[in-house]
Amino acid sequence: MSIKLHIKKGDSVRVIAGDSKNQEGKVLSVDRTKNRAIVEGVNTVSKHTKPSTKSPQGGIVKKEASVDLSNLMLIEPGTGKVTRTGRKLDEKTNKSVRYSKKTGEIIK
């Protein structure tokens, strides 16, 4: 059984704690086992790489590191403000859906 999270791949999120506080970006991937997500343009680190066939030059590469899910808040698509999310049963499809606790609207 998979764990239901408040954030999915493709969501727009804002960082609410840590070094990257108040930065916004799109979720690129979510690691369910470690409760972490990689967000576009947030928490960038410098990685030193040796020359290889993939990168013949080598050198320092900037890439995004993961952020804990507890430090992320979903940005509501309509309003652009952060919101807490909840889960409820959709009457039409009989499936669990995410909804905004501020407005009560279903988040796709």
mmCIF file of N, CA and C in Angstrom:
data_model
loop_
_atom_site.group_PDB
_atom_site.id
_atom_site.type_symbol
_atom_site.label_atom_id
_atom_site.label_comp_id
_atom_site.label_asym_id
_atom_site.label_seq_id
_atom_site.Cartn_x
_atom_site.Cartn_y
_atom_site.Cartn_z
ATOM 1 N N MET A 1 0.847 -1.187 0.000
ATOM 2 C CA MET A 1 0.000 0.000 0.000
ATOM 3 C C MET A 1 0.886 1.242 0.000
ATOM 4 N N SER A 2 0.614 2.169 -0.907
ATOM 5 C CA SER A 2 1.436 3.367 -0.996
ATOM 6 C C SER A 2 0.931 4.439 -0.031
ATOM 7 N N ILE A 3 1.862 5.223 0.463
ATOM 8 C CA ILE A 3 1.541 6.292 1.394
ATOM 9 C C ILE A 3 0.998 7.487 0.607
ATOM 10 N N LYS A 4 -0.097 8.084 1.083
ATOM 11 C CA LYS A 4 -0.661 9.266 0.442
ATOM 12 C C LYS A 4 0.052 10.490 0.987
ATOM 13 N N LEU A 5 0.662 11.264 0.096
ATOM 14 C CA LEU A 5 1.403 12.455 0.492
ATOM 15 C C LEU A 5 0.641 13.713 0.102
ATOM 16 N N HIS A 6 0.997 14.842 0.711
ATOM 17 C CA HIS A 6 0.324 16.104 0.398
ATOM 18 C C HIS A 6 0.938 16.772 -0.825
ATOM 19 N N ILE A 7 2.051 16.219 -1.329
ATOM 20 C CA ILE A 7 2.728 16.803 -2.488
ATOM 21 C C ILE A 7 2.988 15.704 -3.508
ATOM 22 N N LYS A 8 2.751 16.043 -4.791
ATOM 23 C CA LYS A 8 3.000 15.106 -5.881
ATOM 24 C C LYS A 8 3.939 15.735 -6.898
ATOM 25 N N LYS A 9 4.459 14.904 -7.786
ATOM 26 C CA LYS A 9 5.319 15.382 -8.868
ATOM 27 C C LYS A 9 4.513 16.340 -9.748
ATOM 28 N N GLY A 10 5.117 17.473 -10.100
ATOM 29 C CA GLY A 10 4.444 18.453 -10.943
ATOM 30 C C GLY A 10 3.765 19.577 -10.185
ATOM 31 N N ASP A 11 3.633 19.458 -8.854
ATOM 32 C CA ASP A 11 3.016 20.517 -8.048
ATOM 33 C C ASP A 11 3.943 21.724 -7.931
ATOM 34 N N SER A 12 3.355 22.897 -7.772
ATOM 35 C CA SER A 12 4.132 24.096 -7.448
ATOM 36 C C SER A 12 4.150 24.225 -5.939
ATOM 37 N N VAL A 13 5.347 24.387 -5.373
ATOM 38 C CA VAL A 13 5.482 24.425 -3.922
ATOM 39 C C VAL A 13 6.346 25.604 -3.489
ATOM 40 N N ARG A 14 6.222 25.985 -2.216
ATOM 41 C CA ARG A 14 7.066 26.996 -1.597
ATOM 42 C C ARG A 14 7.759 26.357 -0.399
ATOM 43 N N VAL A 15 9.048 26.673 -0.225
ATOM 44 C CA VAL A 15 9.810 26.171 0.914
ATOM 45 C C VAL A 15 9.495 27.069 2.111
ATOM 46 N N ILE A 16 9.120 26.452 3.247
ATOM 47 C CA ILE A 16 8.708 27.234 4.414
ATOM 48 C C ILE A 16 9.747 27.227 5.532
ATOM 49 N N ALA A 17 10.831 26.436 5.377
ATOM 50 C CA ALA A 17 11.867 26.399 6.407
ATOM 51 C C ALA A 17 13.191 25.983 5.791
ATOM 52 N N GLY A 18 14.273 26.375 6.442
ATOM 53 C CA GLY A 18 15.597 25.977 5.994
ATOM 54 C C GLY A 18 16.314 27.072 5.229
ATOM 55 N N ASP A 19 17.459 26.721 4.621
ATOM 56 C CA ASP A 19 18.283 27.694 3.905
ATOM 57 C C ASP A 19 17.578 28.268 2.681
ATOM 58 N N SER A 20 16.704 27.494 2.056
ATOM 59 C CA SER A 20 16.013 27.920 0.834
ATOM 60 C C SER A 20 14.624 28.484 1.123
ATOM 61 N N LYS A 21 14.420 29.031 2.325
ATOM 62 C CA LYS A 21 13.102 29.509 2.738
ATOM 63 C C LYS A 21 12.566 30.561 1.764
ATOM 64 N N ASN A 22 11.266 30.491 1.482
ATOM 65 C CA ASN A 22 10.507 31.394 0.605
ATOM 66 C C ASN A 22 10.807 31.213 -0.880
ATOM 67 N N GLN A 23 11.613 30.242 -1.254
ATOM 68 C CA GLN A 23 11.833 29.966 -2.672
ATOM 69 C C GLN A 23 10.700 29.088 -3.184
ATOM 70 N N GLU A 24 10.349 29.269 -4.454
ATOM 71 C CA GLU A 24 9.263 28.502 -5.059
ATOM 72 C C GLU A 24 9.790 27.737 -6.254
ATOM 73 N N GLY A 25 9.126 26.628 -6.560
ATOM 74 C CA GLY A 25 9.518 25.842 -7.721
ATOM 75 C C GLY A 25 8.564 24.693 -7.952
ATOM 76 N N LYS A 26 8.831 23.953 -9.011
ATOM 77 C CA LYS A 26 8.007 22.817 -9.404
ATOM 78 C C LYS A 26 8.675 21.536 -8.909
ATOM 79 N N VAL A 27 7.893 20.606 -8.392
ATOM 80 C CA VAL A 27 8.426 19.345 -7.878
ATOM 81 C C VAL A 27 8.825 18.460 -9.057
ATOM 82 N N LEU A 28 10.108 18.064 -9.089
ATOM 83 C CA LEU A 28 10.618 17.213 -10.160
ATOM 84 C C LEU A 28 10.459 15.733 -9.829
ATOM 85 N N SER A 29 10.677 15.362 -8.559
ATOM 86 C CA SER A 29 10.505 13.972 -8.143
ATOM 87 C C SER A 29 10.268 13.904 -6.645
ATOM 88 N N VAL A 30 9.624 12.814 -6.206
ATOM 89 C CA VAL A 30 9.327 12.607 -4.795
ATOM 90 C C VAL A 30 9.845 11.223 -4.400
ATOM 91 N N ASP A 31 10.599 11.167 -3.294
ATOM 92 C CA ASP A 31 11.091 9.899 -2.757
ATOM 93 C C ASP A 31 10.224 9.549 -1.549
ATOM 94 N N ARG A 32 9.320 8.593 -1.720
ATOM 95 C CA ARG A 32 8.373 8.233 -0.662
ATOM 96 C C ARG A 32 9.044 7.565 0.530
ATOM 97 N N THR A 33 10.114 6.801 0.285
ATOM 98 C CA THR A 33 10.763 6.079 1.381
ATOM 99 C C THR A 33 11.509 7.025 2.323
ATOM 100 N N LYS A 34 12.112 8.077 1.763
ATOM 101 C CA LYS A 34 12.878 9.016 2.582
ATOM 102 C C LYS A 34 12.096 10.275 2.934
ATOM 103 N N ASN A 35 10.857 10.416 2.429
ATOM 104 C CA ASN A 35 10.020 11.611 2.669
ATOM 105 C C ASN A 35 10.708 12.883 2.196
ATOM 106 N N ARG A 36 11.278 12.837 0.991
ATOM 107 C CA ARG A 36 11.995 13.980 0.446
ATOM 108 C C ARG A 36 11.563 14.224 -0.992
ATOM 109 N N ALA A 37 11.745 15.461 -1.454
ATOM 110 C CA ALA A 37 11.384 15.826 -2.826
ATOM 111 C C ALA A 37 12.474 16.704 -3.416
ATOM 112 N N ILE A 38 12.652 16.609 -4.738
ATOM 113 C CA ILE A 38 13.568 17.484 -5.448
ATOM 114 C C ILE A 38 12.725 18.550 -6.133
ATOM 115 N N VAL A 39 13.034 19.831 -5.833
ATOM 116 C CA VAL A 39 12.273 20.954 -6.350
ATOM 117 C C VAL A 39 13.175 21.755 -7.292
ATOM 118 N N GLU A 40 12.614 22.142 -8.426
ATOM 119 C CA GLU A 40 13.353 22.855 -9.464
ATOM 120 C C GLU A 40 13.865 24.208 -8.950
ATOM 121 N N GLY A 41 15.183 24.411 -9.011
ATOM 122 C CA GLY A 41 15.781 25.677 -8.631
ATOM 123 C C GLY A 41 15.914 25.929 -7.139
ATOM 124 N N VAL A 42 15.616 24.931 -6.317
ATOM 125 C CA VAL A 42 15.658 25.095 -4.865
ATOM 126 C C VAL A 42 16.721 24.159 -4.286
ATOM 127 N N ASN A 43 17.457 24.636 -3.277
ATOM 128 C CA ASN A 43 18.471 23.850 -2.579
ATOM 129 C C ASN A 43 19.547 23.346 -3.536
ATOM 130 N N THR A 44 20.129 24.253 -4.307
ATOM 131 C CA THR A 44 21.163 23.863 -5.264
ATOM 132 C C THR A 44 22.489 23.647 -4.542
ATOM 133 N N VAL A 45 23.201 22.603 -4.958
ATOM 134 C CA VAL A 45 24.495 22.259 -4.388
ATOM 135 C C VAL A 45 25.514 22.148 -5.513
ATOM 136 N N SER A 46 26.781 22.314 -5.171
ATOM 137 C CA SER A 46 27.859 22.169 -6.144
ATOM 138 C C SER A 46 28.437 20.771 -6.022
ATOM 139 N N LYS A 47 28.444 20.047 -7.123
ATOM 140 C CA LYS A 47 28.954 18.676 -7.126
ATOM 141 C C LYS A 47 30.200 18.646 -8.002
ATOM 142 N N HIS A 48 31.304 18.136 -7.449
ATOM 143 C CA HIS A 48 32.558 18.040 -8.184
ATOM 144 C C HIS A 48 32.573 16.730 -8.957
ATOM 145 N N THR A 49 32.803 16.819 -10.284
ATOM 146 C CA THR A 49 32.800 15.616 -11.111
ATOM 147 C C THR A 49 34.145 15.440 -11.800
ATOM 148 N N LYS A 50 34.542 14.174 -11.904
ATOM 149 C CA LYS A 50 35.772 13.842 -12.627
ATOM 150 C C LYS A 50 35.469 13.816 -14.119
ATOM 151 N N PRO A 51 36.470 14.043 -14.946
ATOM 152 C CA PRO A 51 36.248 13.916 -16.387
ATOM 153 C C PRO A 51 35.864 12.480 -16.748
ATOM 154 N N SER A 52 34.852 12.341 -17.588
ATOM 155 C CA SER A 52 34.398 11.021 -18.029
ATOM 156 C C SER A 52 33.901 11.143 -19.463
ATOM 157 N N THR A 53 33.403 10.051 -20.009
ATOM 158 C CA THR A 53 32.890 10.110 -21.381
ATOM 159 C C THR A 53 31.632 10.969 -21.455
ATOM 160 N N LYS A 54 30.846 10.968 -20.376
ATOM 161 C CA LYS A 54 29.622 11.775 -20.345
ATOM 162 C C LYS A 54 29.951 13.264 -20.270
ATOM 163 N N SER A 55 30.902 13.621 -19.403
ATOM 164 C CA SER A 55 31.350 15.014 -19.300
ATOM 165 C C SER A 55 32.882 15.028 -19.403
ATOM 166 N N PRO A 56 33.405 15.211 -20.616
ATOM 167 C CA PRO A 56 34.857 15.139 -20.804
ATOM 168 C C PRO A 56 35.629 16.250 -20.076
ATOM 169 N N GLN A 57 34.972 17.377 -19.849
ATOM 170 C CA GLN A 57 35.630 18.485 -19.171
ATOM 171 C C GLN A 57 35.735 18.243 -17.666
ATOM 172 N N GLY A 58 34.694 17.636 -17.066
ATOM 173 C CA GLY A 58 34.663 17.489 -15.612
ATOM 174 C C GLY A 58 34.342 18.822 -14.968
ATOM 175 N N GLY A 59 34.731 19.004 -13.713
ATOM 176 C CA GLY A 59 34.557 20.288 -13.048
ATOM 177 C C GLY A 59 33.420 20.296 -12.045
ATOM 178 N N ILE A 60 32.914 21.484 -11.771
ATOM 179 C CA ILE A 60 31.874 21.662 -10.763
ATOM 180 C C ILE A 60 30.519 21.814 -11.455
ATOM 181 N N VAL A 61 29.559 21.000 -11.033
ATOM 182 C CA VAL A 61 28.215 21.003 -11.614
ATOM 183 C C VAL A 61 27.222 21.414 -10.532
ATOM 184 N N LYS A 62 26.352 22.365 -10.863
ATOM 185 C CA LYS A 62 25.287 22.774 -9.929
ATOM 186 C C LYS A 62 24.069 21.899 -10.172
ATOM 187 N N LYS A 63 23.508 21.338 -9.089
ATOM 188 C CA LYS A 63 22.295 20.529 -9.212
ATOM 189 C C LYS A 63 21.451 20.671 -7.962
ATOM 190 N N GLU A 64 20.173 20.301 -8.071
ATOM 191 C CA GLU A 64 19.258 20.425 -6.943
ATOM 192 C C GLU A 64 19.410 19.226 -6.013
ATOM 193 N N ALA A 65 19.425 19.506 -4.723
ATOM 194 C CA ALA A 65 19.416 18.450 -3.717
ATOM 195 C C ALA A 65 17.990 18.335 -3.186
ATOM 196 N N SER A 66 17.705 17.238 -2.499
ATOM 197 C CA SER A 66 16.345 17.008 -2.024
ATOM 198 C C SER A 66 16.026 17.859 -0.799
ATOM 199 N N VAL A 67 14.736 18.110 -0.619
ATOM 200 C CA VAL A 67 14.217 18.893 0.502
ATOM 201 C C VAL A 67 13.207 18.004 1.219
ATOM 202 N N ASP A 68 13.177 18.081 2.555
ATOM 203 C CA ASP A 68 12.221 17.291 3.313
ATOM 204 C C ASP A 68 10.796 17.765 3.021
ATOM 205 N N LEU A 69 9.859 16.829 2.927
ATOM 206 C CA LEU A 69 8.471 17.168 2.590
ATOM 207 C C LEU A 69 7.815 18.066 3.639
ATOM 208 N N SER A 70 8.275 17.975 4.883
ATOM 209 C CA SER A 70 7.685 18.816 5.935
ATOM 210 C C SER A 70 8.038 20.284 5.745
ATOM 211 N N ASN A 71 9.063 20.574 4.936
ATOM 212 C CA ASN A 71 9.476 21.958 4.687
ATOM 213 C C ASN A 71 8.832 22.549 3.436
ATOM 214 N N LEU A 72 7.917 21.814 2.808
ATOM 215 C CA LEU A 72 7.266 22.271 1.580
ATOM 216 C C LEU A 72 5.780 22.492 1.813
ATOM 217 N N MET A 73 5.241 23.544 1.180
ATOM 218 C CA MET A 73 3.808 23.796 1.208
ATOM 219 C C MET A 73 3.311 23.995 -0.203
ATOM 220 N N LEU A 74 2.173 23.442 -0.494
ATOM 221 C CA LEU A 74 1.586 23.502 -1.824
ATOM 222 C C LEU A 74 1.070 24.906 -2.123
ATOM 223 N N ILE A 75 1.330 25.369 -3.349
ATOM 224 C CA ILE A 75 0.784 26.645 -3.810
ATOM 225 C C ILE A 75 -0.502 26.340 -4.569
ATOM 226 N N GLU A 76 -1.584 26.983 -4.148
ATOM 227 C CA GLU A 76 -2.886 26.749 -4.775
ATOM 228 C C GLU A 76 -2.865 27.251 -6.214
ATOM 229 N N PRO A 77 -3.296 26.430 -7.185
ATOM 230 C CA PRO A 77 -3.240 26.832 -8.594
ATOM 231 C C PRO A 77 -4.021 28.106 -8.924
ATOM 232 N N GLY A 78 -5.173 28.308 -8.346
ATOM 233 C CA GLY A 78 -5.993 29.463 -8.686
ATOM 234 C C GLY A 78 -5.518 30.766 -8.082
ATOM 235 N N THR A 79 -5.195 30.750 -6.789
ATOM 236 C CA THR A 79 -4.887 31.981 -6.079
ATOM 237 C C THR A 79 -3.402 32.301 -6.011
ATOM 238 N N GLY A 80 -2.544 31.310 -6.045
ATOM 239 C CA GLY A 80 -1.103 31.538 -5.937
ATOM 240 C C GLY A 80 -0.627 31.649 -4.500
ATOM 241 N N LYS A 81 -1.501 31.351 -3.542
ATOM 242 C CA LYS A 81 -1.133 31.389 -2.125
ATOM 243 C C LYS A 81 -0.911 29.965 -1.623
ATOM 244 N N VAL A 82 -0.128 29.838 -0.547
ATOM 245 C CA VAL A 82 0.119 28.507 0.012
ATOM 246 C C VAL A 82 -1.097 28.039 0.789
ATOM 247 N N THR A 83 -1.279 26.736 0.825
ATOM 248 C CA THR A 83 -2.422 26.161 1.519
ATOM 249 C C THR A 83 -2.065 24.807 2.099
ATOM 250 N N ARG A 84 -2.740 24.449 3.167
ATOM 251 C CA ARG A 84 -2.616 23.090 3.688
ATOM 252 C C ARG A 84 -3.549 22.216 2.861
ATOM 253 N N THR A 85 -3.246 20.937 2.797
ATOM 254 C CA THR A 85 -4.078 20.034 2.009
ATOM 255 C C THR A 85 -4.699 18.977 2.901
ATOM 256 N N GLY A 86 -5.846 18.513 2.469
ATOM 257 C CA GLY A 86 -6.524 17.437 3.152
ATOM 258 C C GLY A 86 -6.955 16.403 2.138
ATOM 259 N N ARG A 87 -7.528 15.315 2.625
ATOM 260 C CA ARG A 87 -8.033 14.266 1.741
ATOM 261 C C ARG A 87 -9.492 14.015 2.064
ATOM 262 N N LYS A 88 -10.281 13.842 0.995
ATOM 263 C CA LYS A 88 -11.686 13.481 1.179
ATOM 264 C C LYS A 88 -12.107 12.594 0.022
ATOM 265 N N LEU A 89 -13.220 11.916 0.191
ATOM 266 C CA LEU A 89 -13.732 10.998 -0.822
ATOM 267 C C LEU A 89 -14.563 11.775 -1.836
ATOM 268 N N ASP A 90 -14.233 11.627 -3.118
ATOM 269 C CA ASP A 90 -14.983 12.287 -4.181
ATOM 270 C C ASP A 90 -16.228 11.453 -4.472
ATOM 271 N N GLU A 91 -17.401 12.098 -4.446
ATOM 272 C CA GLU A 91 -18.658 11.365 -4.637
ATOM 273 C C GLU A 91 -18.778 10.797 -6.051
ATOM 274 N N LYS A 92 -18.285 11.539 -7.052
ATOM 275 C CA LYS A 92 -18.441 11.111 -8.448
ATOM 276 C C LYS A 92 -17.608 9.879 -8.762
ATOM 277 N N THR A 93 -16.321 9.920 -8.392
ATOM 278 C CA THR A 93 -15.416 8.829 -8.765
ATOM 279 C C THR A 93 -15.196 7.816 -7.653
ATOM 280 N N ASN A 94 -15.643 8.130 -6.437
ATOM 281 C CA ASN A 94 -15.460 7.259 -5.280
ATOM 282 C C ASN A 94 -13.977 7.023 -4.966
ATOM 283 N N LYS A 95 -13.133 8.038 -5.238
ATOM 284 C CA LYS A 95 -11.708 7.958 -4.955
ATOM 285 C C LYS A 95 -11.303 9.067 -3.991
ATOM 286 N N SER A 96 -10.191 8.850 -3.295
ATOM 287 C CA SER A 96 -9.657 9.850 -2.394
ATOM 288 C C SER A 96 -8.972 10.954 -3.201
ATOM 289 N N VAL A 97 -9.344 12.215 -2.947
ATOM 290 C CA VAL A 97 -8.763 13.347 -3.673
ATOM 291 C C VAL A 97 -8.208 14.359 -2.679
ATOM 292 N N ARG A 98 -7.238 15.153 -3.140
ATOM 293 C CA ARG A 98 -6.686 16.219 -2.313
ATOM 294 C C ARG A 98 -7.559 17.457 -2.460
ATOM 295 N N TYR A 99 -7.696 18.210 -1.360
ATOM 296 C CA TYR A 99 -8.436 19.469 -1.432
ATOM 297 C C TYR A 99 -7.727 20.527 -0.592
ATOM 298 N N SER A 100 -7.955 21.783 -0.961
ATOM 299 C CA SER A 100 -7.365 22.908 -0.255
ATOM 300 C C SER A 100 -8.152 23.169 1.021
ATOM 301 N N LYS A 101 -7.466 23.276 2.139
ATOM 302 C CA LYS A 101 -8.151 23.535 3.401
ATOM 303 C C LYS A 101 -8.560 25.006 3.521
ATOM 304 N N LYS A 102 -7.967 25.889 2.699
ATOM 305 C CA LYS A 102 -8.342 27.309 2.728
ATOM 306 C C LYS A 102 -9.653 27.531 1.991
ATOM 307 N N THR A 103 -9.731 27.014 0.750
ATOM 308 C CA THR A 103 -10.903 27.289 -0.082
ATOM 309 C C THR A 103 -11.857 26.101 -0.186
ATOM 310 N N GLY A 104 -11.379 24.903 0.104
ATOM 311 C CA GLY A 104 -12.224 23.711 -0.005
ATOM 312 C C GLY A 104 -12.286 23.133 -1.408
ATOM 313 N N GLU A 105 -11.540 23.742 -2.378
ATOM 314 C CA GLU A 105 -11.553 23.257 -3.747
ATOM 315 C C GLU A 105 -10.679 22.033 -3.920
ATOM 316 N N ILE A 106 -11.062 21.163 -4.848
ATOM 317 C CA ILE A 106 -10.293 19.949 -5.123
ATOM 318 C C ILE A 106 -9.059 20.320 -5.948
ATOM 319 N N ILE A 107 -7.902 19.768 -5.562
ATOM 320 C CA ILE A 107 -6.644 20.012 -6.251
ATOM 321 C C ILE A 107 -6.373 18.844 -7.173
ATOM 322 N N LYS A 108 -6.140 19.119 -8.433
ATOM 323 C CA LYS A 108 -5.907 18.048 -9.403
ATOM 324 C C LYS A 108 -4.470 17.615 -9.394
#
